[in-house]
Short mmCIF file of C-alpha atoms in Angstrom, two decimals:
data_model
loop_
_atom_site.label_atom_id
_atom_site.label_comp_id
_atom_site.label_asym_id
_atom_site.label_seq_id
_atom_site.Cartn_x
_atom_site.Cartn_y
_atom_site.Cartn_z
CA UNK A 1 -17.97 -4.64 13.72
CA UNK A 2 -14.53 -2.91 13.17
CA UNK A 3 -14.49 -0.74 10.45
CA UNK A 4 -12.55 -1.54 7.00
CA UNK A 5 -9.47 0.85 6.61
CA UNK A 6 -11.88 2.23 3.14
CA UNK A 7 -14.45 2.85 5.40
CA UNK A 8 -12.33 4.54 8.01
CA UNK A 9 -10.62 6.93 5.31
CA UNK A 10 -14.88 7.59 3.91
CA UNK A 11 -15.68 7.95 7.66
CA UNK A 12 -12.44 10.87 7.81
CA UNK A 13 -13.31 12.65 4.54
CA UNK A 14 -17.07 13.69 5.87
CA UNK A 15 -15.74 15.39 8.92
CA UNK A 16 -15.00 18.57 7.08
CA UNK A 17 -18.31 21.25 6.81
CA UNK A 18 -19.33 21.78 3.74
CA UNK A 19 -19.05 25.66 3.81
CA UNK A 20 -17.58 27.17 0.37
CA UNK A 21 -20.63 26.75 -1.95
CA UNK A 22 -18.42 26.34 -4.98
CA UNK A 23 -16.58 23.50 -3.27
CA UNK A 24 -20.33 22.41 -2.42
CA UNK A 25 -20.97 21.55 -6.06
CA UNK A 26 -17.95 20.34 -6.84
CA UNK A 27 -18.31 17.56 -4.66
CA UNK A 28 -21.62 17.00 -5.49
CA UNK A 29 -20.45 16.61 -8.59
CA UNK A 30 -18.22 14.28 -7.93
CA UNK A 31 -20.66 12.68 -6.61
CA UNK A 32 -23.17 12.36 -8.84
CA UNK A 33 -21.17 11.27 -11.76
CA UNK A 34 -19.40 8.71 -9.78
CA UNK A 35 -23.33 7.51 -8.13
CA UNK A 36 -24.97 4.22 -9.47
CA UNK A 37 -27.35 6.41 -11.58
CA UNK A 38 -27.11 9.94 -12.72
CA UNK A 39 -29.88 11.43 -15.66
CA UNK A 40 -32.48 13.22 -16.60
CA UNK A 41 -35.03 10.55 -15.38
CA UNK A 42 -33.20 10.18 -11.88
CA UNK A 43 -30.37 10.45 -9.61
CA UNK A 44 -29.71 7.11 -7.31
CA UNK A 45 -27.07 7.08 -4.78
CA UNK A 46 -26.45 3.98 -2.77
CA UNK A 47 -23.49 3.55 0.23
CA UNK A 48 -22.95 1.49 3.29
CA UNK A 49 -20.96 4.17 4.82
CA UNK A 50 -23.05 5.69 7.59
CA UNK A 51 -21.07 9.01 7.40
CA UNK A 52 -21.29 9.80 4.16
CA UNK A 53 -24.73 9.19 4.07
CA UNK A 54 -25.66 11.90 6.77
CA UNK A 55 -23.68 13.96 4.33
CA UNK A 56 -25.36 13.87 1.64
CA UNK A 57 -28.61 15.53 2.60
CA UNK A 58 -26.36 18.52 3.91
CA UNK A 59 -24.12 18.37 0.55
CA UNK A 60 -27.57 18.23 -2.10
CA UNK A 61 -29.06 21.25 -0.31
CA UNK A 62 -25.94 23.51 -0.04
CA UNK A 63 -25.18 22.55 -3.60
CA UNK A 64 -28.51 22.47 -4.92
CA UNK A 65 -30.86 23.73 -2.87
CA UNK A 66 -32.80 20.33 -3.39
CA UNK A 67 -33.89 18.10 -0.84
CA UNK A 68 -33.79 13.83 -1.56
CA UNK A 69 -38.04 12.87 -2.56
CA UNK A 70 -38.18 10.63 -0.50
CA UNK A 71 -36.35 10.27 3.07
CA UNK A 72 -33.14 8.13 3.21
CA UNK A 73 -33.74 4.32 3.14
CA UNK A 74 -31.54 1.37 4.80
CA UNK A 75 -31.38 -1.53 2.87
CA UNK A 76 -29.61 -4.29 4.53
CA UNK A 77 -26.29 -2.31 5.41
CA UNK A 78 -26.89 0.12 2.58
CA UNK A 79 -27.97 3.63 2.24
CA UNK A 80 -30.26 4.21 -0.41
CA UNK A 81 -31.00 8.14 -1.88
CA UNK A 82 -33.48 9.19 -4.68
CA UNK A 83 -34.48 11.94 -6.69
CA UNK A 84 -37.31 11.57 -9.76
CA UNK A 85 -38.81 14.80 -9.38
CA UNK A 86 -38.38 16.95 -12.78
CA UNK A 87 -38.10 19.80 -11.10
CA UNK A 88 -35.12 18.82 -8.69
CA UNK A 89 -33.38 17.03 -11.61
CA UNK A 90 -33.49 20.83 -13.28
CA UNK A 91 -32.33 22.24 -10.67
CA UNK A 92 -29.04 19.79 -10.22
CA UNK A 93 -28.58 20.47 -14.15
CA UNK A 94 -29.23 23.65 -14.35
CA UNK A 95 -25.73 24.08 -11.35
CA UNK A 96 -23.43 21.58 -13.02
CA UNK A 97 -24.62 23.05 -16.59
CA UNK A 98 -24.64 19.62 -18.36
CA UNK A 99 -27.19 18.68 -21.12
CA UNK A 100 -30.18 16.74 -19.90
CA UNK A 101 -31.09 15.30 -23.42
CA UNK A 102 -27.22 13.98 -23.95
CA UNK A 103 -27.42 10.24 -23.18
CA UNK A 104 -23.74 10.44 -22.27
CA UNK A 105 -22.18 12.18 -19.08
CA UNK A 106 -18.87 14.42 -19.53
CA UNK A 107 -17.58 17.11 -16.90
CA UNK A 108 -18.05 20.60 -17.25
CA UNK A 109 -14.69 22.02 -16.02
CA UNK A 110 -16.21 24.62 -15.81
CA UNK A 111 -17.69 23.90 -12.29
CA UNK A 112 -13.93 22.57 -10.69
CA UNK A 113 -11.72 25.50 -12.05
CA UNK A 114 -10.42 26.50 -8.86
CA UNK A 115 -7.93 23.53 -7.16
CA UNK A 116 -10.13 23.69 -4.12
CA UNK A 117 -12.84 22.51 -5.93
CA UNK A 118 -11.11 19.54 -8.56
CA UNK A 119 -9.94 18.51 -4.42
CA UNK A 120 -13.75 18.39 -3.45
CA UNK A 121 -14.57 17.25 -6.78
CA UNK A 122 -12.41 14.33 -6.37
CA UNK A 123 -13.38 13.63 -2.59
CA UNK A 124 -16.87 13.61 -4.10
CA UNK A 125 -15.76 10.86 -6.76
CA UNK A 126 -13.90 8.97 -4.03
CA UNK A 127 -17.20 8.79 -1.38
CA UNK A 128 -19.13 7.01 -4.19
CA UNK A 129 -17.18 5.25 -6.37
CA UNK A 130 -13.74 4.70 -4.60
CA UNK A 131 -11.79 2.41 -2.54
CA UNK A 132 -8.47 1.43 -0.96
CA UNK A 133 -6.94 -1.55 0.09
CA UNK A 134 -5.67 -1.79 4.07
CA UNK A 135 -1.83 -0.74 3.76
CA UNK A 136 -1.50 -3.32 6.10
CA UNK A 137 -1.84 -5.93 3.06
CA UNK A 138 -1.01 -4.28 -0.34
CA UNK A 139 -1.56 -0.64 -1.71
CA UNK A 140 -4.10 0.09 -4.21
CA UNK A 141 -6.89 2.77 -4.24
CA UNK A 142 -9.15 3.34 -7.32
CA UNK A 143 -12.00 5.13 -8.78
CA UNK A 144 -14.78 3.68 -10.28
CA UNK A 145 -17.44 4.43 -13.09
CA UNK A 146 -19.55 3.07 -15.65
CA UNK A 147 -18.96 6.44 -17.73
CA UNK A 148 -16.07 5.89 -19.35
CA UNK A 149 -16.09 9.80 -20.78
CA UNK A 150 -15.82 10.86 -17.12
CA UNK A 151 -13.10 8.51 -16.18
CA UNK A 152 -11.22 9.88 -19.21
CA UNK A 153 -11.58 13.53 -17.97
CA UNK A 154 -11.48 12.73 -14.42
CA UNK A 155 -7.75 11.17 -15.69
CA UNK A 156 -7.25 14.68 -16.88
CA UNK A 157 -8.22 16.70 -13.22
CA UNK A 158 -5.93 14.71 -11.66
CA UNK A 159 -2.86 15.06 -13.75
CA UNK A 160 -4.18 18.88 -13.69
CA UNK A 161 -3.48 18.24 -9.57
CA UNK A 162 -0.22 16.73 -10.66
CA UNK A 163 -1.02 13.10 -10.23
CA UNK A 164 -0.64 10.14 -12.80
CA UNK A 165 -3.25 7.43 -12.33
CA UNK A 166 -3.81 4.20 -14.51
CA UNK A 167 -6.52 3.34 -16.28
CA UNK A 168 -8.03 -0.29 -16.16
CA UNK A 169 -11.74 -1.71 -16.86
CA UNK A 170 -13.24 -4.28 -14.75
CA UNK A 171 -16.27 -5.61 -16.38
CA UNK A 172 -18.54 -2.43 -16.56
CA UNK A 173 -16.48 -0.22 -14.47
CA UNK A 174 -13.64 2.17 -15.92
CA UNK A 175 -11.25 2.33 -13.54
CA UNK A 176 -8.35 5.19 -12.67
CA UNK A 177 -5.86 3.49 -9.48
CA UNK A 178 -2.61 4.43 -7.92
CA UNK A 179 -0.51 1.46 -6.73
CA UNK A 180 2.20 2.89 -5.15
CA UNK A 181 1.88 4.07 -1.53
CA UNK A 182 3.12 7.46 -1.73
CA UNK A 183 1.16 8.92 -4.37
CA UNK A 184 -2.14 7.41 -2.31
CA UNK A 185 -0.63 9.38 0.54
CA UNK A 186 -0.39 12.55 -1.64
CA UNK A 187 -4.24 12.41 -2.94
CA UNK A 188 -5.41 11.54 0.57
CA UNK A 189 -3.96 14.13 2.00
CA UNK A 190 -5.12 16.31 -0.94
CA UNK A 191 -8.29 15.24 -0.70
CA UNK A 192 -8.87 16.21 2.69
CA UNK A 193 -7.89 12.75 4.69
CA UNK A 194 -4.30 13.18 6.12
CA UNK A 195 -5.07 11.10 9.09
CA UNK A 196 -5.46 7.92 6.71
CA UNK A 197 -2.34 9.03 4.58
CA UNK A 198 -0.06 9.34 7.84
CA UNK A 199 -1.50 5.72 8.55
CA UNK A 200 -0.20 4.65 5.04
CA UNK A 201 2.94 5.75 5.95
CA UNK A 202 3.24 3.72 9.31
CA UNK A 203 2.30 0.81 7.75
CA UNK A 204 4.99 0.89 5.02
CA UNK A 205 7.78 1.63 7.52
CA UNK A 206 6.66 -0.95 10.06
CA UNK A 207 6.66 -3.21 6.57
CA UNK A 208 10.15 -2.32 5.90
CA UNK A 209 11.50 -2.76 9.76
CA UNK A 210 9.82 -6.26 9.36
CA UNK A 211 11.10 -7.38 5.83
CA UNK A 212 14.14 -5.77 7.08
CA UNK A 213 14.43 -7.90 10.37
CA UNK A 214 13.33 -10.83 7.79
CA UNK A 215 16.12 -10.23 5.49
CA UNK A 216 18.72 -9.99 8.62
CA UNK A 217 17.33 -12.99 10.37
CA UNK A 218 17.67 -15.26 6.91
CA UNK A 219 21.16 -13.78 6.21
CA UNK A 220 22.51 -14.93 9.90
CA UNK A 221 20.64 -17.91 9.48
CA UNK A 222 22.55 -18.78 5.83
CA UNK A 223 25.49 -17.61 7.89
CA UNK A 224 25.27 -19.96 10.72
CA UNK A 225 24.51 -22.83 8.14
CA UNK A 226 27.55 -22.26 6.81
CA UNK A 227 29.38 -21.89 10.13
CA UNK A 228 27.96 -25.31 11.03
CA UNK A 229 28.68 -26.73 7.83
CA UNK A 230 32.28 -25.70 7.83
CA UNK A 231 32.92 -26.42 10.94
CA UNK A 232 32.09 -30.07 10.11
CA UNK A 233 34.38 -30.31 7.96
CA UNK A 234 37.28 -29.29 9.80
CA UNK A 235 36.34 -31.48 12.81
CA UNK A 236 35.93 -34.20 10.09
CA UNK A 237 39.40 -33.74 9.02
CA UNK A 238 41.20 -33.31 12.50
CA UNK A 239 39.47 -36.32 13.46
CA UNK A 240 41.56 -38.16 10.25
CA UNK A 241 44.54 -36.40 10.79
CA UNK A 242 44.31 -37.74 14.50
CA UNK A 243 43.43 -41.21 13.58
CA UNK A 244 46.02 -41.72 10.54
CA UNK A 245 48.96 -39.47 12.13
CA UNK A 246 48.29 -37.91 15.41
CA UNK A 247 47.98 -34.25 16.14
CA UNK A 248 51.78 -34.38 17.71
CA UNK A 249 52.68 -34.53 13.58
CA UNK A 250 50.95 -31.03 13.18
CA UNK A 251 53.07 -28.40 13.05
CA UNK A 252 52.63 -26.05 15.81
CA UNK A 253 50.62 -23.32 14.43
CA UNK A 254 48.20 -26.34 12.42
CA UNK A 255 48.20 -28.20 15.75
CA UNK A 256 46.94 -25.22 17.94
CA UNK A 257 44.50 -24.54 15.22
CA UNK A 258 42.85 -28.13 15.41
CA UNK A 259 43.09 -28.00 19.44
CA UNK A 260 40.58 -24.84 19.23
CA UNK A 261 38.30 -26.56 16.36
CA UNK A 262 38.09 -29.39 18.24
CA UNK A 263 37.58 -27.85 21.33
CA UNK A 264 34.98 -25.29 20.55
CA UNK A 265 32.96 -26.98 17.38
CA UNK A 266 30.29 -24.12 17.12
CA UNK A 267 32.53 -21.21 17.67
CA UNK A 268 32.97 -18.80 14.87
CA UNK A 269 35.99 -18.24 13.25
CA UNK A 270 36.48 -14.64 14.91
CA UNK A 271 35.84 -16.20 18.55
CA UNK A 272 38.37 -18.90 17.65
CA UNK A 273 40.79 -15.90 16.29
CA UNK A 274 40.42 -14.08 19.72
CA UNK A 275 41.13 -17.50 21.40
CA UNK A 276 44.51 -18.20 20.17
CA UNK A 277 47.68 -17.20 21.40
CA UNK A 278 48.79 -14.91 20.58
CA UNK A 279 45.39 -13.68 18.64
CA UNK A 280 45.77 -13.93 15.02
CA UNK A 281 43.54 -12.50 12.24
CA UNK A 282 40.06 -14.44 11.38
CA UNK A 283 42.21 -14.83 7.57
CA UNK A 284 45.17 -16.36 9.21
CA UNK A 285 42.70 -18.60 11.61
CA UNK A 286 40.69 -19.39 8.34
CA UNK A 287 44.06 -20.16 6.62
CA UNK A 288 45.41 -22.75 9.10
CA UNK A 289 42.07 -24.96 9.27
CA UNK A 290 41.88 -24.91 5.56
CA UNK A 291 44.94 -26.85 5.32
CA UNK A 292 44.04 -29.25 8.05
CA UNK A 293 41.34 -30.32 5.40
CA UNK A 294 44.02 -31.44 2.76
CA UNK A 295 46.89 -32.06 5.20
CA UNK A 296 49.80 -34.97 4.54
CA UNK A 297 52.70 -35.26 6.83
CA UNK A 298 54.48 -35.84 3.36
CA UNK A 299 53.67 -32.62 2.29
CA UNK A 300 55.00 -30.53 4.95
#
């Protein structure tokens, strides 16, 4: 089954070694506070995204030095990973330097101080709780917690990275999202998945050549309504002037004007402009059949 363009940017943000081990925790961190359950009685990360969850083994041991208690499960299409060992738990707490007894999660910013890390920390946030929309159908990418303390000061990283999310809730979940394309280009790219961003930014230009073409095919359309519907009119009008008076009573500019309508109903008025002789302006040619409309030997 093709992937979903969310999965496809989760697939590009695990390619990158974890290597720096301050970067390590930071998205571990990330993580963690963005995972279905993060305490002092367990840690419980769930994800149908195959890549991340070979990952995460790597990214707990580097930043941890813990290993998962018990080996990665599949549930359906989802990855399940645990940790209820007291020990372990210690160990993540004792990195990220949060309290264990506090029954409510905040970041230390102490641990993302460095721009490479709030970047991994954010990736980190992302791979658990975050998504994005295909460009292909609307832009929108969000982050999602039930901690509504860490979406508050995850709302301050970001406009620390110089970005300006919104903030939303959606049942449980606190939500920060960015709606317009190029600032989910910018923290895509930041984030470590230009690949994805670039795609973004086809998709909005082959948008725009399309609305574009749209917008040009519906004004030539309108245009060659009202080409037709004008051109009714006039043929309408020489047919009167033929029937009541005869074209011989036209003056000689109005009768050579009604000779071209009538002969070419569908032309335009610049074709019929370039037809007569000698060539007169599309105003002049637009003149002439005007006054066929009202026209009255009397008057002339």
């Amino acid at each position: 089954m093709e992937k979903t363009f969310a999965q496809k940017v989760k697939t590009e943000l695990c390619q990158p070694r974890v290597e720096r081990k301050c970067c390590a925790v930071a998205e571990a961190y990330g993580v963690l506070l963005y995972a279905h359950s993060f305490s002092a009685k367990e840690i419980r990360i769930t994800t149908a995204s195959d890549e991340f969850a070979a990952r995460l083994p790597h990214l707990m041991r580097r930043a941890f030095g813990i290993d998962f208690d018990e080996p990665e499960k599949t549930r359906g299409v989802k990855h399940s990973f645990r940790v209820e060992d007291p020990a372990k738990l210690r160990a993540v707490f004792d990195v990220v330097g949060n309290d264990m007894k506090s029954p409510s999660l905040h970041i230390n910013f102490g641990v993302i101080e460095e721009p490479c890390c709030k970047a991994s920390f954010i990736r980190g946030a992302f791979l658990a709780g975050g998504s994005v929309t295909d460009p292909a159908k609307r832009y929108h990418l969000e982050l999602a917690t039930t901690h509504h303390s860490v979406s508050r000061e995850t709302y301050s990283v970001l406009l620390e990275m110089g970005f300006s999310p919104k903030e939303a809730q959606r049942k449980g979940d606190y939500l920060l999202y960015f709606k317009k394309s190029e600032h989910i280009e910018d923290l895509l790219t930041t984030i470590g998945a230009p690949v994805a961003a670039m795609d973004i930014m086809s998709a909005k230009v082959e948008k725009d050549m399309k609305n574009s073409i749209n917008r040009k095919v519906n004004c030539d359309s309108a245009n060659a309504d009202k080409v037709v519907e004008a051109a009714a009119k006039q043929l309408e009008a020489i047919k009167r002037i033929d029937k009541l008076y005869g074209l011989d009573s036209l003056p000689d500019k109005l009768q050579q004007a009604a000779l071209l309508r009538y002969a070419n109903p569908e032309a335009s008025l610049a074709d019929l402009a370039t037809l007569s002789y000698p060539p007169v302006s599309k105003s002049c040619l637009s003149h002439r059949l005007k006054k066929l409309l009202t026209y009255s030997p009397e008057e002339e």
